[in-house]
PDB file of C-alpha atoms in Angstrom:
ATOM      1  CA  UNK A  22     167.945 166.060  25.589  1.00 76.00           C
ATOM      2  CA  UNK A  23     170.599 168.372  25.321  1.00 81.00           C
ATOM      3  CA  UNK A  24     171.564 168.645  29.166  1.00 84.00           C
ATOM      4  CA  UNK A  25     171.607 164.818  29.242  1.00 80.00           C
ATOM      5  CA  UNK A  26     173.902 164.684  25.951  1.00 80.00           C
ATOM      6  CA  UNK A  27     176.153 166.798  27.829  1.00 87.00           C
ATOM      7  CA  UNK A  28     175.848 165.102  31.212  1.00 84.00           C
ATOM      8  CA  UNK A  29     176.886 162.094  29.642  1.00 79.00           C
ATOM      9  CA  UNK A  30     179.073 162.149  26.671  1.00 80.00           C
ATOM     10  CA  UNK A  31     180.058 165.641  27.225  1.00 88.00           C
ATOM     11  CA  UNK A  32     178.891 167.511  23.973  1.00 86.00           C
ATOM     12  CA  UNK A  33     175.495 169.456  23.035  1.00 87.00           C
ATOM     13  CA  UNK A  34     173.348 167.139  21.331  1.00 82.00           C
ATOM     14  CA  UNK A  35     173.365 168.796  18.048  1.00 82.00           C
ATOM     15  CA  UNK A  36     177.248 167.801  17.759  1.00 84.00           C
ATOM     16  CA  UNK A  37     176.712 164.315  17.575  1.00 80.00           C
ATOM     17  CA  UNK A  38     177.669 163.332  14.181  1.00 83.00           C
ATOM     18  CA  UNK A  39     176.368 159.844  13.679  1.00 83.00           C
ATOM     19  CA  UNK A  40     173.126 157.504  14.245  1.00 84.00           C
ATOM     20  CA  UNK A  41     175.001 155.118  16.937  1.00 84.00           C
ATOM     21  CA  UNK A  42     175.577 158.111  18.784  1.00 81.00           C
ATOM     22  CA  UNK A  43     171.946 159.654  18.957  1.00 82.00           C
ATOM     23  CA  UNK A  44     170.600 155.958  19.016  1.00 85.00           C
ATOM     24  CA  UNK A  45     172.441 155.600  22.249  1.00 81.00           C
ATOM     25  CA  UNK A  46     171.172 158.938  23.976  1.00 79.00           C
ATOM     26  CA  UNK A  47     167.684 158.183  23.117  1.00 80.00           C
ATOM     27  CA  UNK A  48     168.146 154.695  24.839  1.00 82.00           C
ATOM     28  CA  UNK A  49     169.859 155.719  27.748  1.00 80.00           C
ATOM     29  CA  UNK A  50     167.127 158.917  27.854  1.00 77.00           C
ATOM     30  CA  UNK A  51     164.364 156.392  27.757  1.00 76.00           C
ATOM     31  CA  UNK A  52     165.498 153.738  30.341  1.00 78.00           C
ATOM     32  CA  UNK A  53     166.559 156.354  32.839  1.00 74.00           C
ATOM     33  CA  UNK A  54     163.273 158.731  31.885  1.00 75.00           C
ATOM     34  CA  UNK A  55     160.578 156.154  30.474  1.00 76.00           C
ATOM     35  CA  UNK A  56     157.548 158.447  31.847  1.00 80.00           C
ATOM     36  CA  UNK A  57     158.710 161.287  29.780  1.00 77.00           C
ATOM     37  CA  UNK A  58     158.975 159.909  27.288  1.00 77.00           C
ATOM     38  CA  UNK A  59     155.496 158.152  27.277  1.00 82.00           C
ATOM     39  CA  UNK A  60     154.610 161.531  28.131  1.00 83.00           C
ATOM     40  CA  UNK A  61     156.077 162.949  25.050  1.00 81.00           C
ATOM     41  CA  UNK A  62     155.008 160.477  22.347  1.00 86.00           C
ATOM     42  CA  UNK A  63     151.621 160.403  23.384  1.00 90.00           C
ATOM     43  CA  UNK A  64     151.567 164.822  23.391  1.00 88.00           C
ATOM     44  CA  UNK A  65     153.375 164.192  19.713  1.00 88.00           C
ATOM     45  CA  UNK A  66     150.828 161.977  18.406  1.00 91.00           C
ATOM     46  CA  UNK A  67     147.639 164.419  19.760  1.00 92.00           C
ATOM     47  CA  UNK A  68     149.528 167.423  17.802  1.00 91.00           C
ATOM     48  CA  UNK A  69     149.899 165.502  14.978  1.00 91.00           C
ATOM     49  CA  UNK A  70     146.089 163.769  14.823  1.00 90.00           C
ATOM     50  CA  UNK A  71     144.560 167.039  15.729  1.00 90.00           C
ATOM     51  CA  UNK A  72     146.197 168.989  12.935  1.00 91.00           C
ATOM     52  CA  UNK A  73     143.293 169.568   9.955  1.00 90.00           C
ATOM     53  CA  UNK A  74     146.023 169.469   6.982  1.00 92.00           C
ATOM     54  CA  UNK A  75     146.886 165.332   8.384  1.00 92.00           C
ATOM     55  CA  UNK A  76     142.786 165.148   8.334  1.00 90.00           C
ATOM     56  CA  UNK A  77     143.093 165.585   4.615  1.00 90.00           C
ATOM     57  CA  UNK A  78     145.508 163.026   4.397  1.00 92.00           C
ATOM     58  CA  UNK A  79     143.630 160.747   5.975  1.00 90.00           C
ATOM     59  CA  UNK A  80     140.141 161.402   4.298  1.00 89.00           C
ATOM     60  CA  UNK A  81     139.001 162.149   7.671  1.00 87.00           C
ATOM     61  CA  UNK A  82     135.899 165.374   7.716  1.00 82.00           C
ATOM     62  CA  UNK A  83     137.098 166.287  11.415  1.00 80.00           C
ATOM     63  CA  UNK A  84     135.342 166.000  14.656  1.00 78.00           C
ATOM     64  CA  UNK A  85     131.368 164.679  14.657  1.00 71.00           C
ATOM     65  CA  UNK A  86     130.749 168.380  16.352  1.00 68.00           C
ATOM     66  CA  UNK A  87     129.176 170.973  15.954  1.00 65.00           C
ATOM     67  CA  UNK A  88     126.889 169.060  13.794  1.00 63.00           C
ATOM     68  CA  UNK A  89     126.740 165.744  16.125  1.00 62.00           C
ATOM     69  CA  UNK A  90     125.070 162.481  15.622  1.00 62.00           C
ATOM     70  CA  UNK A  91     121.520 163.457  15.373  1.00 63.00           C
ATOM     71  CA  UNK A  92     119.739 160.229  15.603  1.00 64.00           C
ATOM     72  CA  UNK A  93     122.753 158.971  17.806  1.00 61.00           C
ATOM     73  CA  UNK A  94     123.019 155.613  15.748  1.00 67.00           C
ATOM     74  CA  UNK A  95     124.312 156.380  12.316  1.00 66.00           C
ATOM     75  CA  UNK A  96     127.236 159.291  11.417  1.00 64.00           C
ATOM     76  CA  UNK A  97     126.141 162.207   9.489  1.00 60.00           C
ATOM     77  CA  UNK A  98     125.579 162.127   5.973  1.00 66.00           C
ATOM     78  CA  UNK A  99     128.712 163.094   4.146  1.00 70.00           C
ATOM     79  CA  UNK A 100     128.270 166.937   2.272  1.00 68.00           C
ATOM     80  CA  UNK A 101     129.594 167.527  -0.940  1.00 70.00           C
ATOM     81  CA  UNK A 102     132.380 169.578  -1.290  1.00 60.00           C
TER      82      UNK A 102
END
């Protein structure tokens, strides 16, 4: 983001000072580069989901594995913790 902030309005990108400005970076970054940034919100949303602490947040016990569907037709039992 940087190089293109300097490519084309000629500062680093942390000197931009107000939302227009950033707002109009990310849009030209995204029309000009929309597979990277596919790329890049889809790599931001696996780090986030796969992070245990957001697991908590979501009531969500983690992955079916190691322990796996046994019977293959109903989820584990939940353990008390």
């Amino acid at each position: 983001m940087d190089a293109v902030c300097r490519k084309k309005f000629k500062v680093p990108f942390y000197s931009l000072e107000n939302k227009h400005d950033v707002d109009m970076l990310v849009k030209y970054i995204s029309i000009n580069n929309r597979g990277f940034f596919v790329s890049f919100k889809k790599m931001v949303v696996q780090f986030y989901y796969s992070d245990p602490k957001i697991w908590k947040t979501l009531s969500y016990d983690g992955p079916p594995q190691p322990r796996g569907f046994m019977d293959y037709s109903e989820p584990p039992k939940l353990t008390k913790k």
